[in-house]
CSV table of C-alpha atoms and ligand atoms in Angstrom, one decimal:
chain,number,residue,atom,x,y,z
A,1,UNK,CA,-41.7,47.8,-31.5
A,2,UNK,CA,-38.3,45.7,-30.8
A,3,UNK,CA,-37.7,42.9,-33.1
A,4,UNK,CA,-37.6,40.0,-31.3
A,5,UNK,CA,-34.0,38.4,-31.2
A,6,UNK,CA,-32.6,36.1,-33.5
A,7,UNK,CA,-31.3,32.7,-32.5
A,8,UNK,CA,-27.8,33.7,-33.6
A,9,UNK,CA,-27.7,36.7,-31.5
A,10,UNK,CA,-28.9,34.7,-28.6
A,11,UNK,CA,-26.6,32.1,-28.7
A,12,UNK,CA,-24.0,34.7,-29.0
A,13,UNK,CA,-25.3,36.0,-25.5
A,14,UNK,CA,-25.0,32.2,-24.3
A,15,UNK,CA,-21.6,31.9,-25.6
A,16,UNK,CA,-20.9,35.2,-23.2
A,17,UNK,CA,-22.4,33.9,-20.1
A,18,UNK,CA,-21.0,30.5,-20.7
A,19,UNK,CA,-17.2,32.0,-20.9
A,20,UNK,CA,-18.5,34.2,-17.6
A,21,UNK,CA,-19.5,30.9,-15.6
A,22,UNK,CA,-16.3,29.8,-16.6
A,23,UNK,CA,-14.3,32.3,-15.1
A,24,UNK,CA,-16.3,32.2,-12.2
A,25,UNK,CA,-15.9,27.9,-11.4
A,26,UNK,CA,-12.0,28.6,-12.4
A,27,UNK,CA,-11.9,31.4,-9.6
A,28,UNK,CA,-14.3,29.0,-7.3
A,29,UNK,CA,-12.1,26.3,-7.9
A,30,UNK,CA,-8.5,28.6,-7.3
A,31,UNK,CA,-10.3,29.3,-3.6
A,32,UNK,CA,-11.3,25.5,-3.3
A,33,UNK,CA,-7.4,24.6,-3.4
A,34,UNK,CA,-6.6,27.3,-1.3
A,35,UNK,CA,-8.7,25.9,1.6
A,36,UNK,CA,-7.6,21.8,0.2
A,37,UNK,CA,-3.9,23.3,0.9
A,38,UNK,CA,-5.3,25.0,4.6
A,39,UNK,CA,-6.5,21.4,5.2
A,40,UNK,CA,-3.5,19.6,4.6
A,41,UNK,CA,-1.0,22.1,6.5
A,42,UNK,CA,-3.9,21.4,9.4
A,43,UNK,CA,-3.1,17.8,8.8
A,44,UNK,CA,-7.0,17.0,8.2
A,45,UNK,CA,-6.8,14.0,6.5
A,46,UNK,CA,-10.7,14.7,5.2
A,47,UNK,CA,-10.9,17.5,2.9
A,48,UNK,CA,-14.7,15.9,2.6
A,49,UNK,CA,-17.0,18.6,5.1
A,50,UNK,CA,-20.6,17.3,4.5
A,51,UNK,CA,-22.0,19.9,6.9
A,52,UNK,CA,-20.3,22.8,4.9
A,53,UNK,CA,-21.7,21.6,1.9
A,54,UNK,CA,-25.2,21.2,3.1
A,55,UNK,CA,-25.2,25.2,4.8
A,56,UNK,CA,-24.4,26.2,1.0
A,57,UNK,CA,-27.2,24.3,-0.1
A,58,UNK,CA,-29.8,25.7,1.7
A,59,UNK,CA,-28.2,29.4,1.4
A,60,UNK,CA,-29.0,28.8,-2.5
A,61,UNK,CA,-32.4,27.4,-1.8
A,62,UNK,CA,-33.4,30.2,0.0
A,63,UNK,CA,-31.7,32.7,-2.4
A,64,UNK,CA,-33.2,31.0,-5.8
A,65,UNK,CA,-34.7,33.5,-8.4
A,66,UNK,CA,-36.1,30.3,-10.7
A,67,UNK,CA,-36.8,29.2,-13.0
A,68,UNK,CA,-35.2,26.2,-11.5
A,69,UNK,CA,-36.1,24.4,-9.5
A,70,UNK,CA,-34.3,24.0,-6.0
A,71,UNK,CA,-33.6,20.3,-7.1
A,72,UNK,CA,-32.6,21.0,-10.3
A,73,UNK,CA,-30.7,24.1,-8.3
A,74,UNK,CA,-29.1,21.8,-5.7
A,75,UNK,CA,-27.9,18.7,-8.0
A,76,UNK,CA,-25.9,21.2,-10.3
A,77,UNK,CA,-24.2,22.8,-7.0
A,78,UNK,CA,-23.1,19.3,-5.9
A,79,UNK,CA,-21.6,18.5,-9.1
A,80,UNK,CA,-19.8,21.4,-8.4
A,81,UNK,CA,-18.8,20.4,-4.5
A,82,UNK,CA,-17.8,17.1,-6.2
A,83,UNK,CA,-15.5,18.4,-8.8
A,84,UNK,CA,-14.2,20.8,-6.2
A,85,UNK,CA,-13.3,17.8,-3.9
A,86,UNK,CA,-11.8,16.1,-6.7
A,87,UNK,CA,-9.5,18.9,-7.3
A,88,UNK,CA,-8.4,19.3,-3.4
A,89,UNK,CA,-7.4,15.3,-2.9
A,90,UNK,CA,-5.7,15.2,-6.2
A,91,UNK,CA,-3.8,18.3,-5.7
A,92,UNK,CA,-3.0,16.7,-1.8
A,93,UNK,CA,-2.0,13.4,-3.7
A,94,UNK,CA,0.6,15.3,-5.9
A,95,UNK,CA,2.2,16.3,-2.3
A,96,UNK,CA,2.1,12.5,-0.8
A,97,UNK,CA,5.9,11.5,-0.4
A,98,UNK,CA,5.3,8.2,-1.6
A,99,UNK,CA,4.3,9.5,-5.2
A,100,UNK,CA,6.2,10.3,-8.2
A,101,UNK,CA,4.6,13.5,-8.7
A,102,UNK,CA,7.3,14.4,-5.7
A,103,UNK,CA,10.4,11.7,-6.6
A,104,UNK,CA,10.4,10.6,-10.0
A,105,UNK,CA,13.3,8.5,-9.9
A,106,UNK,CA,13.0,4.8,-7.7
A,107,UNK,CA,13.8,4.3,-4.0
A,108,UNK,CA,16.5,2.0,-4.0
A,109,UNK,CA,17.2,0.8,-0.7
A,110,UNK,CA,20.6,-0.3,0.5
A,111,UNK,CA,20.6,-2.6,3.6
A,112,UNK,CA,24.0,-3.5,4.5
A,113,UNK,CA,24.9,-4.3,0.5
A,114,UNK,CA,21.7,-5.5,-0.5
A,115,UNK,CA,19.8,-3.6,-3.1
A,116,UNK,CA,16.1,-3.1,-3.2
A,117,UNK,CA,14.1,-1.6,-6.2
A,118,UNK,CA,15.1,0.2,-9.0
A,119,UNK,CA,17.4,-1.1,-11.1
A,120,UNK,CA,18.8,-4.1,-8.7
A,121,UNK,CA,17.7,-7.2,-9.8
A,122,UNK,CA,15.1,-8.9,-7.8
A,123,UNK,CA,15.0,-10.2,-4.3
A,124,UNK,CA,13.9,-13.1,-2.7
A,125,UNK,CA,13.3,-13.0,0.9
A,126,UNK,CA,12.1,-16.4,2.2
A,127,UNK,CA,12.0,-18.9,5.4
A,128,UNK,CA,9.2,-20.3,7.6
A,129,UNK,CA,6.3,-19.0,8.6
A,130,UNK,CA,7.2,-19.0,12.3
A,131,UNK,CA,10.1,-19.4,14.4
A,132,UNK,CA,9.9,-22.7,16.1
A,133,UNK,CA,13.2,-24.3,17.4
A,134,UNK,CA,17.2,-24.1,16.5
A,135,UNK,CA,17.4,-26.8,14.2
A,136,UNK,CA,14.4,-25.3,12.2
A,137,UNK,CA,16.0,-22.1,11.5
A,138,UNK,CA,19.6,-23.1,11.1
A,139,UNK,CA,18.6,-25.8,8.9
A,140,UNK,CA,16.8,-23.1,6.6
A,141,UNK,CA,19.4,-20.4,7.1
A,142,UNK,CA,21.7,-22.8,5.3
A,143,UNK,CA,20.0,-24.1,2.9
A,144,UNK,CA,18.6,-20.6,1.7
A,145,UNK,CA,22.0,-18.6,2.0
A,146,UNK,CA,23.3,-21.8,-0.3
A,147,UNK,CA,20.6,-21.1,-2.8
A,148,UNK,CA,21.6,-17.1,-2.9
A,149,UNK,CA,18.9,-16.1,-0.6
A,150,UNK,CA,20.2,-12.6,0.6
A,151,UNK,CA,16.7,-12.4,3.3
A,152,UNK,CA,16.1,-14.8,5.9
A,153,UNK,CA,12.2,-14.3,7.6
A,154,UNK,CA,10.7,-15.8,10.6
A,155,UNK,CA,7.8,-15.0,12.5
A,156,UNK,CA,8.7,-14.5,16.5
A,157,UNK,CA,5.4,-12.6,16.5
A,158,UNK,CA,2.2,-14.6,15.3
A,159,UNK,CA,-0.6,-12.7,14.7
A,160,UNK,CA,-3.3,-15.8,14.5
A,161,UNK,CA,-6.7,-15.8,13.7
A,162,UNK,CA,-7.1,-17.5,17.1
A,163,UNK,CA,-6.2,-16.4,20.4
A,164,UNK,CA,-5.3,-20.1,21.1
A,165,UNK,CA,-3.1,-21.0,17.9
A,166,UNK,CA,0.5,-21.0,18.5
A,167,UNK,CA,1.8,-16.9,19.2
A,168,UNK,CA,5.2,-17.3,18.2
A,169,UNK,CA,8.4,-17.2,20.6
A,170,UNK,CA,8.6,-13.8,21.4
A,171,UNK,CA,11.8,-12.1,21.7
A,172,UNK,CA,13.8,-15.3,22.1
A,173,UNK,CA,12.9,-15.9,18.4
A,174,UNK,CA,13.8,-12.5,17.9
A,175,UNK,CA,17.2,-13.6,19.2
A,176,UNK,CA,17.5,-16.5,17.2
A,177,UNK,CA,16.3,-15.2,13.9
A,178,UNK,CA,19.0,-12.6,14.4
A,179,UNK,CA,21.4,-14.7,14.9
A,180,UNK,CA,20.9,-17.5,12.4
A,181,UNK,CA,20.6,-14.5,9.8
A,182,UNK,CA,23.8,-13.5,10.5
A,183,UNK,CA,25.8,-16.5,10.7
A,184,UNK,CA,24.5,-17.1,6.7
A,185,UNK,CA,25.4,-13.6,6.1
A,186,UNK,CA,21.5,-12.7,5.7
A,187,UNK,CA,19.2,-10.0,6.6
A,188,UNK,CA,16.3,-10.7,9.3
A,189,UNK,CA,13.0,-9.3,8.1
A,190,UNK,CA,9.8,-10.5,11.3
A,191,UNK,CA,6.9,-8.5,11.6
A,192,UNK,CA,6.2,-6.7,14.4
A,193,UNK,CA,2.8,-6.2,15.6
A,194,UNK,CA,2.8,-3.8,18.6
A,195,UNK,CA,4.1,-0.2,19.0
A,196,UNK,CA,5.8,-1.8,22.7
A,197,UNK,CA,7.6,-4.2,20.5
A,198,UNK,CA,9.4,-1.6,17.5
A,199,UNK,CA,12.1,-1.2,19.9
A,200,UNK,CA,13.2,-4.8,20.7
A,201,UNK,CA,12.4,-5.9,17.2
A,202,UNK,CA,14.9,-3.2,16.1
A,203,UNK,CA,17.4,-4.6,17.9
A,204,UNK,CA,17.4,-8.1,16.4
A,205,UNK,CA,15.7,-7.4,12.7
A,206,UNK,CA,17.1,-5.6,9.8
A,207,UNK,CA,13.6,-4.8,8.2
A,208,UNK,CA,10.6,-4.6,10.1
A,209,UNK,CA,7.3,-6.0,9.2
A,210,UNK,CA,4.0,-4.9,9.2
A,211,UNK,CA,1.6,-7.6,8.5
A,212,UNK,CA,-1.8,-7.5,6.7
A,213,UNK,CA,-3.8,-7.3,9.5
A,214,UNK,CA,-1.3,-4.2,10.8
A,215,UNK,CA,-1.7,-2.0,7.7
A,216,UNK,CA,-4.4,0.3,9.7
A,217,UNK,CA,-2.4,0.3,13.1
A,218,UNK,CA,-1.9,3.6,12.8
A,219,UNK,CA,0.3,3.9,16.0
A,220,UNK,CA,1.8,1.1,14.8
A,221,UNK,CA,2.8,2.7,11.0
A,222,UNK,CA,4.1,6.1,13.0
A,223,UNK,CA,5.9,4.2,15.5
A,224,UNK,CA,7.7,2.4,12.6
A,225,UNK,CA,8.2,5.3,10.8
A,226,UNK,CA,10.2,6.8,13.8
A,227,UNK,CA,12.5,3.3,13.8
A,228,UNK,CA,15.7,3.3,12.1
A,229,UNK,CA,15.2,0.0,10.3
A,230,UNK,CA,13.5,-0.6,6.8
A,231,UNK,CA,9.7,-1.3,6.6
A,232,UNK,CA,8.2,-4.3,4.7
A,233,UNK,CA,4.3,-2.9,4.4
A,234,UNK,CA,1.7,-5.5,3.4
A,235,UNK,CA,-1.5,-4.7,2.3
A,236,UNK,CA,-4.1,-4.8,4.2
A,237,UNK,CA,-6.5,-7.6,3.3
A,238,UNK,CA,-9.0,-5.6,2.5
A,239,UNK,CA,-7.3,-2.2,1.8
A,240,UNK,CA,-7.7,-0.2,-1.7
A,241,UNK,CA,-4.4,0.9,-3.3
A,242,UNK,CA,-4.8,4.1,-1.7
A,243,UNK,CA,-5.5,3.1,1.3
A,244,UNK,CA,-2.3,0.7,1.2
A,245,UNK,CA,-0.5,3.6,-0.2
A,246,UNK,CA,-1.8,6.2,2.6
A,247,UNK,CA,-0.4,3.4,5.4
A,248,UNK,CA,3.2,3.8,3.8
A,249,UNK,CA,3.0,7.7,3.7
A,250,UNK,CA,2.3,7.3,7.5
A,251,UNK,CA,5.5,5.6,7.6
A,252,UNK,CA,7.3,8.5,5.1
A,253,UNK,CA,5.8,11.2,7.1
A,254,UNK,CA,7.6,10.4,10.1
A,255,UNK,CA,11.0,10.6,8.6
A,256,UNK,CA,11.2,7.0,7.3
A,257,UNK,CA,11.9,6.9,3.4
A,258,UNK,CA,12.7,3.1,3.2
A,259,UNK,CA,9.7,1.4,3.1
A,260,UNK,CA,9.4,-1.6,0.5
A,261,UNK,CA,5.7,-2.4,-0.4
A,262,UNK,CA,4.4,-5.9,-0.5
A,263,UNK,CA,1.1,-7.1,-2.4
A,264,UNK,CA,0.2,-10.4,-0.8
A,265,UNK,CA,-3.5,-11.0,-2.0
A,266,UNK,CA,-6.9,-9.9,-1.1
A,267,UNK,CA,-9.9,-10.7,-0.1
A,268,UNK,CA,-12.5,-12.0,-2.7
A,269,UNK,CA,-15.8,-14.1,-3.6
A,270,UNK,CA,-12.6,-16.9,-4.4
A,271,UNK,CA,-12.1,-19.7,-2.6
A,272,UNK,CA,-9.7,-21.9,-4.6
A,273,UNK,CA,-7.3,-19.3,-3.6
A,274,UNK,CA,-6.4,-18.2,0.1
A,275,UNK,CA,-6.1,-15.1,-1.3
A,276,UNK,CA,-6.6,-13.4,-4.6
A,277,UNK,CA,-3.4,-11.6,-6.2
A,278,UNK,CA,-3.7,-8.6,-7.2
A,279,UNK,CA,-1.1,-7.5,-10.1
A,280,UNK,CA,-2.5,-4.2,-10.9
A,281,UNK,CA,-2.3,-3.3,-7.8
A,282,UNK,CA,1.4,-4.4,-8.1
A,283,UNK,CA,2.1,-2.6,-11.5
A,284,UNK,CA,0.4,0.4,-10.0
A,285,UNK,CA,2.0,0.9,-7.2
A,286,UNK,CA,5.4,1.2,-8.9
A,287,UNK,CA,3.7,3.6,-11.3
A,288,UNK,CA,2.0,5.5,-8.8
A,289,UNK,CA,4.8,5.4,-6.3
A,290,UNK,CA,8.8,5.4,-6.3
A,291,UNK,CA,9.0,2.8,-3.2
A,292,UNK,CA,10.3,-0.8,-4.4
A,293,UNK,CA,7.2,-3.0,-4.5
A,294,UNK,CA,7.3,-7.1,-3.8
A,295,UNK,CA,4.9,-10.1,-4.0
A,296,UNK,CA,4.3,-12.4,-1.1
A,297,UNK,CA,3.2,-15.5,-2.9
A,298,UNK,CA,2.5,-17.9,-0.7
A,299,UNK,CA,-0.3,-15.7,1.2
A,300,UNK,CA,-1.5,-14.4,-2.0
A,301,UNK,CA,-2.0,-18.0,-2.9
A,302,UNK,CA,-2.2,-20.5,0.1
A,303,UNK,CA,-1.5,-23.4,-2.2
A,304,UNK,CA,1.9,-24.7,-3.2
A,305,UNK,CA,1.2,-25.2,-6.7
A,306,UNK,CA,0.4,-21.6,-7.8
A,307,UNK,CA,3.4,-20.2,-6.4
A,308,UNK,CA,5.4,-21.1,-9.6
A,309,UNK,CA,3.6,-19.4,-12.0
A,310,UNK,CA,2.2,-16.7,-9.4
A,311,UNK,CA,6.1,-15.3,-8.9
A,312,UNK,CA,7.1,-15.5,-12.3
A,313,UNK,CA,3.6,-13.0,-13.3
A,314,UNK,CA,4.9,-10.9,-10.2
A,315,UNK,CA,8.5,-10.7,-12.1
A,316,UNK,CA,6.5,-9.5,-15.5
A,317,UNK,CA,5.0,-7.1,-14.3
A,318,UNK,CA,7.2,-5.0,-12.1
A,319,UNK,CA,8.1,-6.6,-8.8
A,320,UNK,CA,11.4,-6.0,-7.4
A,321,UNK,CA,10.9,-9.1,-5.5
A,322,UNK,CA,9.2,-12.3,-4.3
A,323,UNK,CA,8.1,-13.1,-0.5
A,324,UNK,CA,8.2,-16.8,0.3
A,325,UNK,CA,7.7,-19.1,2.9
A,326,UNK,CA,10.2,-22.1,3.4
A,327,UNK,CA,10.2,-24.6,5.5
A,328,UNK,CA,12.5,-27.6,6.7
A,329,UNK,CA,8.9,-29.8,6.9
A,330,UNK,CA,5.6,-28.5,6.1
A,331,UNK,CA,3.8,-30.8,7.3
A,332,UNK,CA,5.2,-30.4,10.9
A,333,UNK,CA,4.8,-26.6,10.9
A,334,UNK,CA,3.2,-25.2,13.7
A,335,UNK,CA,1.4,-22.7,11.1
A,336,UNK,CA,0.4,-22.1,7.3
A,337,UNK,CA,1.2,-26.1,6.5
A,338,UNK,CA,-0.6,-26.0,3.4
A,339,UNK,CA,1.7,-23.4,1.9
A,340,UNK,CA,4.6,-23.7,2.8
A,341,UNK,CA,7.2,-25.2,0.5
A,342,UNK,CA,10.2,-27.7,1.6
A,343,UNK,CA,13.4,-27.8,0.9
A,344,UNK,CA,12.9,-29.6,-2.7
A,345,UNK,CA,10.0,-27.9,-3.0
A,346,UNK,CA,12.5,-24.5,-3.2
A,347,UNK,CA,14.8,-26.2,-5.5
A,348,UNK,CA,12.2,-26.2,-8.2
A,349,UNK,CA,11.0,-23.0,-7.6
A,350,UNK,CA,14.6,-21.5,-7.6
A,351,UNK,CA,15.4,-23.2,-11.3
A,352,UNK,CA,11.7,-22.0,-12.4
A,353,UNK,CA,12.6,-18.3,-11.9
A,354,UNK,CA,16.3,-18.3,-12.5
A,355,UNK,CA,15.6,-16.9,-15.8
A,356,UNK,CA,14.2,-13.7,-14.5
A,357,UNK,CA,15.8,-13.1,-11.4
A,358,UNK,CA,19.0,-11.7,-13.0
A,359,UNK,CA,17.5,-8.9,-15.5
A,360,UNK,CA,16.0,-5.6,-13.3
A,361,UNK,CA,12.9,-5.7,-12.2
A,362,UNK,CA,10.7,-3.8,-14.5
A,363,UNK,CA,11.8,-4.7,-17.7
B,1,LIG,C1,-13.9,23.8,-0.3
B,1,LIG,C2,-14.2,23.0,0.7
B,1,LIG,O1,-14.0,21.6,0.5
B,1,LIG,C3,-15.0,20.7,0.0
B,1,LIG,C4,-15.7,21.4,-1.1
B,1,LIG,C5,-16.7,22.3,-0.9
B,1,LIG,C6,-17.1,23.2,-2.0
B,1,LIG,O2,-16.8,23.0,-3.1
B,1,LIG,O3,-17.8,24.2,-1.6
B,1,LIG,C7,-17.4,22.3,0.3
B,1,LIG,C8,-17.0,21.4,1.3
B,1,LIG,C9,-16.0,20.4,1.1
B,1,LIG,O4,-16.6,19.1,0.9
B,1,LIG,C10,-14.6,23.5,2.0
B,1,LIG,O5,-14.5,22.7,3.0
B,1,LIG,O6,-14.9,24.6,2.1
């Protein structure tokens, strides 16, 4: 008659199958990231395959000795299929040229002199919502450039909630915001909204904008991305960090390494606020990514008397720059009146953040 085992010298046999499953999910999990790395040289953007995982399922089912059950079977498997999916995106992520994990050090971007990220101190890029006439842009061309402003922007391209609201002037504002820019010794940043349009905007911009409502116009991002002109990527009302960061490594994977990234708010329950602003998304981004990172404050707040304390929170926590729209006369605008600052309205905001526009961003 065999003695029947002792607890100890069970365990002990645990302990051996336990280092044996081990093994077994570290050599399942070596094959997992051999087909994650397949995937991505396939350029499948999902490494998730529900179909795949459901065949394996019912091949265990059917193959199940017990005690078990097949549910008790099946829920340990997809902890497994989970963890395996984890592993796949995150070693994809490492390989995403907008991360760290590839460039450590920051993208500074040099347009024509003026620096972008790193360790430049920060921008401000400002001017009206749209382009409307002349006077309107010269007017705040020369007022700006007199205040330091080193980016003039202008919208030539409107994209309105309403097919009936005003749709901007096209390429003749193009023109004009090029030339105004120029004659104060600015940049042009305008967004450009169609894939038709990269070429012509190109021509008159130095950066080229893709709005909110662009950052899934995936056409749109590689079409960019094939330009020879800096991006200016907003997020996407809606859009997760990832997802905002995914649109710029659309942009990156076409050749295009200059792409500055701009939080402008999102969508909540909040309706004191156009928009809510999202820092961590802000201080995140320049963890997660090595691509200068900006704040549009007037869409994040759609009130004039946030934008104050809204830019100088931006500046704290990271942002190589502030977004702003300036206008000769608000009130007149043929869009965004309630946020838009004027001329004096500027002049405050300028002394407010003097004090931390000259150290680096970052600090
Ligand atoms: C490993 C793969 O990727 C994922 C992980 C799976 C797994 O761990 O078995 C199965 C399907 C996918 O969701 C695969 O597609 O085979």
């Amino acid at each position: 008659m065999t003695q029947p085992r002792t607890i100890e010298d069970l365990r002990s046999e645990i302990d051996q199958i336990n280092r044996d499953l081990l093994k077994l999910l570290s050599q399942r999990a070596a094959v997992v990231a051999q087909i994650g790395h397949a995937k991505t040289q396939e350029g499948r953007p999902n490494h998730y395959d529900p179909a795949r995982e459901e065949q394996q399922l019912r091949e265990l089912e059917a193959l199940n000795p017990g005690p078990f059950t097949n549910a008790t079977v099946k829920s340990i498997f997809k902890e497994i299929f989970k963890a395996s999916l984890a592993l796949e995106e995150s070693n994809d992520k490492k390989q995403l040229l907008v991360s760290r994990k590839v460039k450590k050090e920051d993208t500074v971007l040099d347009i024509d002199g003026v620096r972008i990220g790193g360790d430049a101190p920060p921008i401000i890029i400002a001017g009206p919502c749209s382009i409307e006439s002349e006077e309107q842009m010269e007017q705040t061309a020369e007022y700006l450039a007199g205040k330091g402003v080193k980016i003039l922007r202008g919208g030539a391209y409107k994209p309105r909630t309403s097919p009936y609201g005003f749709q901007g002037m096209g390429v003749d504002g193009l023109i004009l915001g090029g030339r105004v820019a120029r004659a104060n010794k600015m940049l042009f940043v305008t967004e450009v909204m169609d894939t038709r349009d990269v070429e012509v905007v190109a021509e008159y911009a130095d950066i080229l904008q893709v709005g909110a409502r662009n950052m899934h116009n995936f056409a749109l991002l590689r079409e960019v991305g094939r330009a020879r002109r800096p991006v200016l990527l907003k997020r996407g009302l809606s859009a997760t960090i990832e997802e905002w960061l995914y649109a710029a490594e659309y942009i990156l994977s076409e050749g295009n390494n200059e792409v500055i990234l701009c939080e402008r708010g999102i969508r909540t329950f909040e309706k004191w606020t156009r928009n809510t602003l999202d820092l961590s998304a802000v201080a995140l981004a320049k963890q997660e990514t090595h691509l200068p990172v900006i704040v549009d404050v007037t869409h994040a707040a759609g009130r004039r008397d946030l934008l104050i304390p809204l830019a100088k929170a931006a500046l704290a926590v990271g942002a190589d720059g502030i977004h702003i729209e300036v206008h000769p006369s608000p009130a007149t605008a043929l869009s965004d009146n309630e946020q838009q600052l004027d001329f004096a309205g500027y002049d405050k905001f300028d002394e407010a953040l003097k004090p931390m526009m000259k150290v680096p961003a970052g600090v």
